């Protein structure tokens, strides 16, 4: 598919008035056509769907939400930008027929036996009300990790994602990975339309302050540790916000940040290294999931002049900081058509990561004390005949 799209972009368009090749128009139209061809199939039904009052919800998954989208009604948000953050929580019903890695999309009248749907929602009138609700969940029985710590997770979605898709994806991740601790979705104002890529990129720039403020709020909660997760274009937003936080605090990040996880990052390598340079000390865990089969990032690389994206980079020597774990999931089959969300849609990979986490072996993904420029290991479980390659950058690249 990528070769076909590349040919489409390279085919010149002729100006009918003078017969000359119209290069700017060729690229602009080609960009829209390519993005549409590649990503239209990813679009999901829009709008938050509630189950009827007479229906009994299935397995409920709780998702906290902070969003800088404009509200479209009391429980839903659109793709327009807001100057303030809205706070909410949603109880998402996951159907009993649910398959790991998938979202069973609701129709006009969702059936909780067959579809993801919302059973209940609550809007918080202030940042403090949201923080109190989050603290109540952090201090509830059974939410502490194996180490006894109260953990909170933040998820930042990617490009071409409307609010309902972001909400259901967050619920799918929390459900499939069996996360006992609270998960907060930060939903930035993506238009949710493939042809509005530049709008989404501008929305990322407009959302940096909001996300930095939210991370500060989570750091002031009762959590002992924060795990920050971002996907695709959302990784640029997360890294820009972390850079901003570091620059405002003499190069230091909030102390509670224990892990940063970047999934299929649509991020230029030079930009990534410049963001890292602003941070004196990285969190104890810094993980990047990459794949050479990611069709969306292959297109992004082509459109940016064959500059490789961080999410399809296997050569970790290009990353100029040590201690970053690069997990190559190329050999796994993603549950999405373009292998752009393999880390959370591949049933095999979800099973492997969940098994390591639940058994307290998440540290297996970290290489300690390596002296070579790049260290490598293979991680697998005794019960699952699948492994993944983990490469870790060496400290010789660390900033002075």
GROMACS .gro file of C-alpha atoms in nm:
model
  400
    1UNK     CA    1   0.000   0.000   0.000
    2UNK     CA    2   0.278   0.247   0.088
    3UNK     CA    3   0.440   0.197  -0.255
    4UNK     CA    4   0.110   0.273  -0.424
    5UNK     CA    5   0.066   0.588  -0.219
    6UNK     CA    6   0.423   0.696  -0.292
    7UNK     CA    7   0.357   0.657  -0.664
    8UNK     CA    8   0.042   0.864  -0.624
    9UNK     CA    9   0.232   1.144  -0.454
   10UNK     CA   10   0.513   1.143  -0.709
   11UNK     CA   11   0.280   1.154  -1.011
   12UNK     CA   12   0.281   1.517  -1.133
   13UNK     CA   13  -0.040   1.712  -1.176
   14UNK     CA   14  -0.058   1.938  -1.482
   15UNK     CA   15  -0.203   2.282  -1.482
   16UNK     CA   16  -0.469   2.274  -1.753
   17UNK     CA   17  -0.410   2.640  -1.842
   18UNK     CA   18  -0.038   2.613  -1.925
   19UNK     CA   19   0.046   2.242  -1.914
   20UNK     CA   20   0.317   2.291  -1.649
   21UNK     CA   21   0.368   2.070  -1.349
   22UNK     CA   22   0.208   2.229  -1.044
   23UNK     CA   23   0.439   2.097  -0.770
   24UNK     CA   24   0.285   2.264  -0.461
   25UNK     CA   25  -0.062   2.163  -0.569
   26UNK     CA   26   0.062   1.813  -0.652
   27UNK     CA   27   0.203   1.764  -0.304
   28UNK     CA   28  -0.093   1.919  -0.123
   29UNK     CA   29  -0.351   1.714  -0.311
   30UNK     CA   30  -0.135   1.404  -0.288
   31UNK     CA   31  -0.105   1.449   0.086
   32UNK     CA   32  -0.480   1.468   0.131
   33UNK     CA   33  -0.542   1.170  -0.096
   34UNK     CA   34  -0.277   0.959   0.071
   35UNK     CA   35  -0.387   1.037   0.424
   36UNK     CA   36  -0.747   0.973   0.328
   37UNK     CA   37  -0.672   0.641   0.160
   38UNK     CA   38  -0.461   0.520   0.448
   39UNK     CA   39  -0.660   0.639   0.743
   40UNK     CA   40  -1.026   0.664   0.646
   41UNK     CA   41  -1.064   0.298   0.730
   42UNK     CA   42  -0.956   0.375   1.087
   43UNK     CA   43  -1.249   0.605   1.148
   44UNK     CA   44  -1.499   0.481   1.401
   45UNK     CA   45  -1.862   0.578   1.467
   46UNK     CA   46  -1.858   0.919   1.633
   47UNK     CA   47  -2.028   1.028   1.952
   48UNK     CA   48  -2.053   0.882   2.301
   49UNK     CA   49  -2.323   0.615   2.309
   50UNK     CA   50  -2.515   0.538   2.629
   51UNK     CA   51  -2.689   0.211   2.700
   52UNK     CA   52  -3.061   0.242   2.759
   53UNK     CA   53  -3.196   0.270   3.112
   54UNK     CA   54  -3.358  -0.072   3.077
   55UNK     CA   55  -3.033  -0.242   2.971
   56UNK     CA   56  -2.803  -0.405   3.222
   57UNK     CA   57  -2.437  -0.303   3.178
   58UNK     CA   58  -2.176  -0.574   3.138
   59UNK     CA   59  -1.823  -0.546   3.281
   60UNK     CA   60  -1.775  -0.183   3.387
   61UNK     CA   61  -1.441  -0.009   3.336
   62UNK     CA   62  -1.386   0.331   3.496
   63UNK     CA   63  -1.202   0.603   3.303
   64UNK     CA   64  -1.118   0.949   3.439
   65UNK     CA   65  -1.109   1.221   3.173
   66UNK     CA   66  -0.947   1.561   3.130
   67UNK     CA   67  -1.008   1.730   2.796
   68UNK     CA   68  -0.941   2.062   2.626
   69UNK     CA   69  -1.216   2.000   2.369
   70UNK     CA   70  -1.531   2.211   2.358
   71UNK     CA   71  -1.834   2.027   2.498
   72UNK     CA   72  -2.103   1.934   2.247
   73UNK     CA   73  -2.351   1.831   2.516
   74UNK     CA   74  -2.339   1.741   2.884
   75UNK     CA   75  -2.153   1.413   2.825
   76UNK     CA   76  -1.972   1.450   2.492
   77UNK     CA   77  -1.704   1.671   2.339
   78UNK     CA   78  -1.624   1.777   1.983
   79UNK     CA   79  -1.301   1.856   1.796
   80UNK     CA   80  -1.298   2.231   1.857
   81UNK     CA   81  -1.042   2.380   2.094
   82UNK     CA   82  -1.130   2.505   2.440
   83UNK     CA   83  -0.931   2.750   2.651
   84UNK     CA   84  -0.999   2.554   2.969
   85UNK     CA   85  -0.983   2.190   3.073
   86UNK     CA   86  -1.305   1.999   3.144
   87UNK     CA   87  -1.298   1.711   3.392
   88UNK     CA   88  -1.520   1.404   3.396
   89UNK     CA   89  -1.540   1.032   3.464
   90UNK     CA   90  -1.708   0.759   3.262
   91UNK     CA   91  -1.818   0.405   3.340
   92UNK     CA   92  -1.770   0.213   3.015
   93UNK     CA   93  -1.950  -0.117   2.967
   94UNK     CA   94  -1.731  -0.380   2.800
   95UNK     CA   95  -1.932  -0.662   2.635
   96UNK     CA   96  -1.888  -1.028   2.733
   97UNK     CA   97  -1.796  -1.113   2.371
   98UNK     CA   98  -1.504  -0.869   2.382
   99UNK     CA   99  -1.184  -0.986   2.212
  100UNK     CA  100  -0.851  -0.868   2.351
  101UNK     CA  101  -0.715  -0.569   2.160
  102UNK     CA  102  -1.043  -0.483   1.988
  103UNK     CA  103  -1.317  -0.227   2.038
  104UNK     CA  104  -1.662  -0.361   1.961
  105UNK     CA  105  -1.802  -0.036   1.826
  106UNK     CA  106  -2.152   0.066   1.932
  107UNK     CA  107  -2.423   0.131   1.678
  108UNK     CA  108  -2.710   0.378   1.704
  109UNK     CA  109  -2.869   0.170   1.981
  110UNK     CA  110  -2.578   0.000   2.161
  111UNK     CA  111  -2.630  -0.344   2.306
  112UNK     CA  112  -2.416  -0.399   2.620
  113UNK     CA  113  -2.396  -0.767   2.529
  114UNK     CA  114  -2.222  -0.683   2.200
  115UNK     CA  115  -2.083  -0.328   2.214
  116UNK     CA  116  -1.869  -0.086   2.409
  117UNK     CA  117  -2.098   0.181   2.549
  118UNK     CA  118  -2.121   0.425   2.838
  119UNK     CA  119  -2.327   0.322   3.139
  120UNK     CA  120  -2.280   0.643   3.340
  121UNK     CA  121  -2.084   0.967   3.337
  122UNK     CA  122  -2.009   1.250   3.576
  123UNK     CA  123  -1.879   1.600   3.509
  124UNK     CA  124  -1.667   1.771   3.775
  125UNK     CA  125  -1.715   2.142   3.824
  126UNK     CA  126  -1.357   2.217   3.923
  127UNK     CA  127  -1.001   2.089   3.914
  128UNK     CA  128  -1.020   2.031   4.290
  129UNK     CA  129  -1.333   1.817   4.258
  130UNK     CA  130  -1.155   1.605   3.998
  131UNK     CA  131  -0.848   1.569   4.222
  132UNK     CA  132  -1.065   1.458   4.515
  133UNK     CA  133  -1.240   1.199   4.298
  134UNK     CA  134  -0.903   1.071   4.174
  135UNK     CA  135  -0.769   1.052   4.530
  136UNK     CA  136  -1.073   0.851   4.637
  137UNK     CA  137  -0.994   0.593   4.369
  138UNK     CA  138  -0.624   0.592   4.453
  139UNK     CA  139  -0.704   0.516   4.817
  140UNK     CA  140  -0.968   0.251   4.745
  141UNK     CA  141  -0.892  -0.111   4.845
  142UNK     CA  142  -0.717  -0.329   4.587
  143UNK     CA  143  -0.566  -0.059   4.367
  144UNK     CA  144  -0.208  -0.064   4.492
  145UNK     CA  145   0.060  -0.232   4.284
  146UNK     CA  146   0.274  -0.530   4.381
  147UNK     CA  147   0.518  -0.289   4.544
  148UNK     CA  148   0.242  -0.137   4.755
  149UNK     CA  149   0.252   0.196   4.573
  150UNK     CA  150  -0.049   0.393   4.461
  151UNK     CA  151  -0.007   0.436   4.087
  152UNK     CA  152  -0.192   0.663   3.846
  153UNK     CA  153  -0.173   0.633   3.468
  154UNK     CA  154  -0.222   0.901   3.204
  155UNK     CA  155  -0.305   0.815   2.841
  156UNK     CA  156  -0.271   1.065   2.554
  157UNK     CA  157  -0.430   0.953   2.225
  158UNK     CA  158  -0.306   1.018   1.873
  159UNK     CA  159  -0.410   1.184   1.547
  160UNK     CA  160  -0.749   1.140   1.378
  161UNK     CA  161  -0.925   1.047   1.702
  162UNK     CA  162  -1.258   1.184   1.816
  163UNK     CA  163  -1.359   1.190   2.181
  164UNK     CA  164  -1.562   0.869   2.181
  165UNK     CA  165  -1.283   0.671   2.013
  166UNK     CA  166  -1.030   0.802   2.265
  167UNK     CA  167  -1.261   0.709   2.553
  168UNK     CA  168  -1.327   0.356   2.427
  169UNK     CA  169  -0.956   0.300   2.353
  170UNK     CA  170  -0.864   0.403   2.707
  171UNK     CA  171  -1.129   0.166   2.844
  172UNK     CA  172  -1.005  -0.118   2.621
  173UNK     CA  173  -0.649  -0.071   2.746
  174UNK     CA  174  -0.750  -0.059   3.112
  175UNK     CA  175  -0.971  -0.366   3.071
  176UNK     CA  176  -0.733  -0.581   2.863
  177UNK     CA  177  -0.422  -0.507   3.069
  178UNK     CA  178  -0.627  -0.552   3.389
  179UNK     CA  179  -0.496  -0.228   3.536
  180UNK     CA  180  -0.615  -0.199   3.897
  181UNK     CA  181  -0.521   0.168   3.936
  182UNK     CA  182  -0.698   0.478   3.800
  183UNK     CA  183  -0.641   0.568   3.435
  184UNK     CA  184  -0.689   0.928   3.324
  185UNK     CA  185  -0.745   1.003   2.956
  186UNK     CA  186  -0.622   1.339   2.830
  187UNK     CA  187  -0.825   1.403   2.515
  188UNK     CA  188  -0.683   1.691   2.314
  189UNK     CA  189  -0.890   1.851   2.035
  190UNK     CA  190  -0.817   1.623   1.741
  191UNK     CA  191  -1.063   1.685   1.459
  192UNK     CA  192  -1.109   1.311   1.415
  193UNK     CA  193  -1.083   1.349   1.037
  194UNK     CA  194  -0.786   1.222   0.831
  195UNK     CA  195  -0.783   1.521   0.597
  196UNK     CA  196  -0.737   1.762   0.891
  197UNK     CA  197  -0.385   1.649   0.979
  198UNK     CA  198  -0.253   2.006   0.997
  199UNK     CA  199  -0.539   2.107   1.227
  200UNK     CA  200  -0.440   1.822   1.458
  201UNK     CA  201  -0.074   1.927   1.452
  202UNK     CA  202  -0.176   2.281   1.548
  203UNK     CA  203  -0.399   2.139   1.822
  204UNK     CA  204  -0.095   1.961   1.964
  205UNK     CA  205   0.086   2.296   1.989
  206UNK     CA  206  -0.220   2.457   2.148
  207UNK     CA  207  -0.251   2.176   2.405
  208UNK     CA  208   0.100   2.179   2.554
  209UNK     CA  209   0.014   2.406   2.846
  210UNK     CA  210  -0.303   2.211   2.925
  211UNK     CA  211  -0.123   1.878   2.936
  212UNK     CA  212   0.162   2.021   3.144
  213UNK     CA  213  -0.095   2.155   3.391
  214UNK     CA  214  -0.268   1.816   3.405
  215UNK     CA  215   0.059   1.635   3.476
  216UNK     CA  216   0.119   1.884   3.756
  217UNK     CA  217  -0.228   1.809   3.894
  218UNK     CA  218  -0.163   1.434   3.887
  219UNK     CA  219   0.169   1.494   4.060
  220UNK     CA  220  -0.019   1.673   4.342
  221UNK     CA  221  -0.261   1.384   4.387
  222UNK     CA  222  -0.224   1.105   4.645
  223UNK     CA  223  -0.047   0.886   4.389
  224UNK     CA  224   0.302   0.760   4.468
  225UNK     CA  225   0.395   0.707   4.104
  226UNK     CA  226   0.279   0.831   3.765
  227UNK     CA  227   0.297   0.634   3.440
  228UNK     CA  228   0.257   0.849   3.129
  229UNK     CA  229   0.151   0.674   2.806
  230UNK     CA  230   0.106   0.835   2.464
  231UNK     CA  231   0.035   0.709   2.113
  232UNK     CA  232   0.129   0.837   1.766
  233UNK     CA  233   0.102   1.218   1.739
  234UNK     CA  234   0.013   1.225   2.108
  235UNK     CA  235   0.376   1.135   2.182
  236UNK     CA  236   0.488   1.470   2.041
  237UNK     CA  237   0.238   1.643   2.268
  238UNK     CA  238   0.359   1.449   2.572
  239UNK     CA  239   0.728   1.508   2.499
  240UNK     CA  240   0.670   1.880   2.437
  241UNK     CA  241   0.485   1.908   2.769
  242UNK     CA  242   0.762   1.721   2.953
  243UNK     CA  243   1.020   1.949   2.793
  244UNK     CA  244   0.819   2.249   2.905
  245UNK     CA  245   0.794   2.116   3.262
  246UNK     CA  246   1.168   2.050   3.270
  247UNK     CA  247   1.259   2.395   3.139
  248UNK     CA  248   1.042   2.557   3.407
  249UNK     CA  249   1.212   2.355   3.684
  250UNK     CA  250   1.586   2.374   3.611
  251UNK     CA  251   1.573   2.065   3.390
  252UNK     CA  252   1.387   1.844   3.637
  253UNK     CA  253   1.057   1.660   3.583
  254UNK     CA  254   0.794   1.614   3.856
  255UNK     CA  255   0.935   1.357   4.097
  256UNK     CA  256   0.640   1.117   4.085
  257UNK     CA  257   0.686   1.038   3.715
  258UNK     CA  258   0.815   0.681   3.726
  259UNK     CA  259   0.758   0.574   3.367
  260UNK     CA  260   0.709   0.721   3.020
  261UNK     CA  261   0.578   0.489   2.746
  262UNK     CA  262   0.567   0.602   2.382
  263UNK     CA  263   0.363   0.381   2.148
  264UNK     CA  264   0.428   0.410   1.772
  265UNK     CA  265   0.558   0.766   1.812
  266UNK     CA  266   0.500   0.990   1.509
  267UNK     CA  267   0.797   1.200   1.607
  268UNK     CA  268   1.106   1.318   1.421
  269UNK     CA  269   1.430   1.176   1.566
  270UNK     CA  270   1.606   1.514   1.581
  271UNK     CA  271   1.307   1.671   1.753
  272UNK     CA  272   1.296   1.384   2.002
  273UNK     CA  273   1.665   1.422   2.086
  274UNK     CA  274   1.621   1.797   2.136
  275UNK     CA  275   1.332   1.731   2.374
  276UNK     CA  276   1.542   1.481   2.569
  277UNK     CA  277   1.826   1.733   2.593
  278UNK     CA  278   1.608   1.962   2.806
  279UNK     CA  279   1.557   1.691   3.070
  280UNK     CA  280   1.845   1.635   3.311
  281UNK     CA  281   1.727   1.302   3.454
  282UNK     CA  282   1.486   1.071   3.275
  283UNK     CA  283   1.225   0.868   3.467
  284UNK     CA  284   1.341   0.521   3.586
  285UNK     CA  285   1.149   0.357   3.301
  286UNK     CA  286   1.142   0.511   2.953
  287UNK     CA  287   0.998   0.274   2.692
  288UNK     CA  288   0.937   0.313   2.318
  289UNK     CA  289   0.735   0.058   2.118
  290UNK     CA  290   0.846   0.047   1.754
  291UNK     CA  291   0.754  -0.156   1.445
  292UNK     CA  292   0.893  -0.171   1.093
  293UNK     CA  293   0.549  -0.280   0.972
  294UNK     CA  294   0.376   0.041   1.081
  295UNK     CA  295   0.212   0.162   0.758
  296UNK     CA  296   0.095   0.492   0.908
  297UNK     CA  297   0.448   0.585   1.013
  298UNK     CA  298   0.587   0.469   0.679
  299UNK     CA  299   0.359   0.720   0.510
  300UNK     CA  300   0.452   0.989   0.761
  301UNK     CA  301   0.820   0.923   0.689
  302UNK     CA  302   0.757   0.959   0.315
  303UNK     CA  303   0.562   1.281   0.357
  304UNK     CA  304   0.839   1.435   0.568
  305UNK     CA  305   1.107   1.372   0.307
  306UNK     CA  306   1.205   1.017   0.405
  307UNK     CA  307   1.299   1.129   0.754
  308UNK     CA  308   1.240   0.820   0.967
  309UNK     CA  309   0.994   0.849   1.252
  310UNK     CA  310   1.088   0.742   1.602
  311UNK     CA  311   0.818   0.473   1.594
  312UNK     CA  312   0.975   0.278   1.306
  313UNK     CA  313   1.338   0.327   1.410
  314UNK     CA  314   1.521   0.008   1.503
  315UNK     CA  315   1.869   0.164   1.514
  316UNK     CA  316   1.871   0.283   1.875
  317UNK     CA  317   2.215   0.443   1.836
  318UNK     CA  318   2.028   0.741   1.688
  319UNK     CA  319   1.878   0.809   2.030
  320UNK     CA  320   2.126   1.030   2.214
  321UNK     CA  321   2.036   0.934   2.571
  322UNK     CA  322   2.103   0.625   2.775
  323UNK     CA  323   1.862   0.397   2.958
  324UNK     CA  324   1.580   0.417   2.703
  325UNK     CA  325   1.424   0.082   2.621
  326UNK     CA  326   1.322   0.031   2.258
  327UNK     CA  327   1.087  -0.264   2.217
  328UNK     CA  328   1.064  -0.402   1.863
  329UNK     CA  329   0.718  -0.549   1.802
  330UNK     CA  330   0.761  -0.596   1.426
  331UNK     CA  331   0.702  -0.972   1.450
  332UNK     CA  332   0.366  -0.928   1.624
  333UNK     CA  333   0.041  -0.898   1.434
  334UNK     CA  334  -0.151  -0.590   1.539
  335UNK     CA  335  -0.525  -0.588   1.573
  336UNK     CA  336  -0.550  -0.271   1.366
  337UNK     CA  337  -0.529  -0.267   0.988
  338UNK     CA  338  -0.214  -0.055   0.966
  339UNK     CA  339  -0.011  -0.202   1.255
  340UNK     CA  340  -0.009   0.142   1.416
  341UNK     CA  341  -0.135   0.027   1.757
  342UNK     CA  342   0.026  -0.316   1.784
  343UNK     CA  343   0.131  -0.266   2.147
  344UNK     CA  344  -0.231  -0.246   2.263
  345UNK     CA  345  -0.419  -0.438   1.990
  346UNK     CA  346  -0.207  -0.753   1.946
  347UNK     CA  347  -0.360  -1.024   2.170
  348UNK     CA  348  -0.025  -1.204   2.196
  349UNK     CA  349   0.162  -0.890   2.294
  350UNK     CA  350  -0.105  -0.781   2.542
  351UNK     CA  351  -0.085  -1.126   2.702
  352UNK     CA  352   0.294  -1.113   2.721
  353UNK     CA  353   0.315  -0.765   2.872
  354UNK     CA  354   0.030  -0.831   3.113
  355UNK     CA  355   0.196  -1.154   3.227
  356UNK     CA  356   0.526  -0.979   3.298
  357UNK     CA  357   0.354  -0.697   3.484
  358UNK     CA  358   0.127  -0.916   3.697
  359UNK     CA  359   0.416  -1.143   3.794
  360UNK     CA  360   0.623  -0.844   3.904
  361UNK     CA  361   0.871  -0.894   3.620
  362UNK     CA  362   0.829  -0.556   3.450
  363UNK     CA  363   1.193  -0.498   3.535
  364UNK     CA  364   1.281  -0.773   3.285
  365UNK     CA  365   1.238  -0.505   3.023
  366UNK     CA  366   1.527  -0.308   3.172
  367UNK     CA  367   1.894  -0.383   3.116
  368UNK     CA  368   2.093  -0.270   3.417
  369UNK     CA  369   2.465  -0.207   3.421
  370UNK     CA  370   2.532  -0.256   3.051
  371UNK     CA  371   2.852  -0.091   2.924
  372UNK     CA  372   2.823  -0.140   2.548
  373UNK     CA  373   2.673   0.129   2.328
  374UNK     CA  374   2.362  -0.081   2.271
  375UNK     CA  375   2.245  -0.377   2.477
  376UNK     CA  376   1.988  -0.628   2.361
  377UNK     CA  377   1.784  -0.902   2.519
  378UNK     CA  378   1.488  -1.123   2.433
  379UNK     CA  379   1.193  -1.129   2.670
  380UNK     CA  380   0.945  -1.413   2.677
  381UNK     CA  381   0.732  -1.613   2.918
  382UNK     CA  382   0.734  -1.983   2.988
  383UNK     CA  383   0.369  -2.017   2.891
  384UNK     CA  384   0.372  -1.806   2.575
  385UNK     CA  385   0.594  -1.914   2.282
  386UNK     CA  386   0.641  -1.555   2.165
  387UNK     CA  387   0.923  -1.318   2.242
  388UNK     CA  388   1.013  -0.959   2.171
  389UNK     CA  389   1.347  -0.790   2.129
  390UNK     CA  390   1.434  -0.516   2.376
  391UNK     CA  391   1.723  -0.285   2.294
  392UNK     CA  392   1.847  -0.036   2.552
  393UNK     CA  393   2.053   0.272   2.477
  394UNK     CA  394   2.375   0.302   2.673
  395UNK     CA  395   2.464   0.569   2.922
  396UNK     CA  396   2.758   0.676   2.703
  397UNK     CA  397   2.506   0.897   2.523
  398UNK     CA  398   2.392   1.066   2.844
  399UNK     CA  399   2.398   1.442   2.866
  400UNK     CA  400   2.669   1.591   3.088
   0.00000   0.00000   0.00000
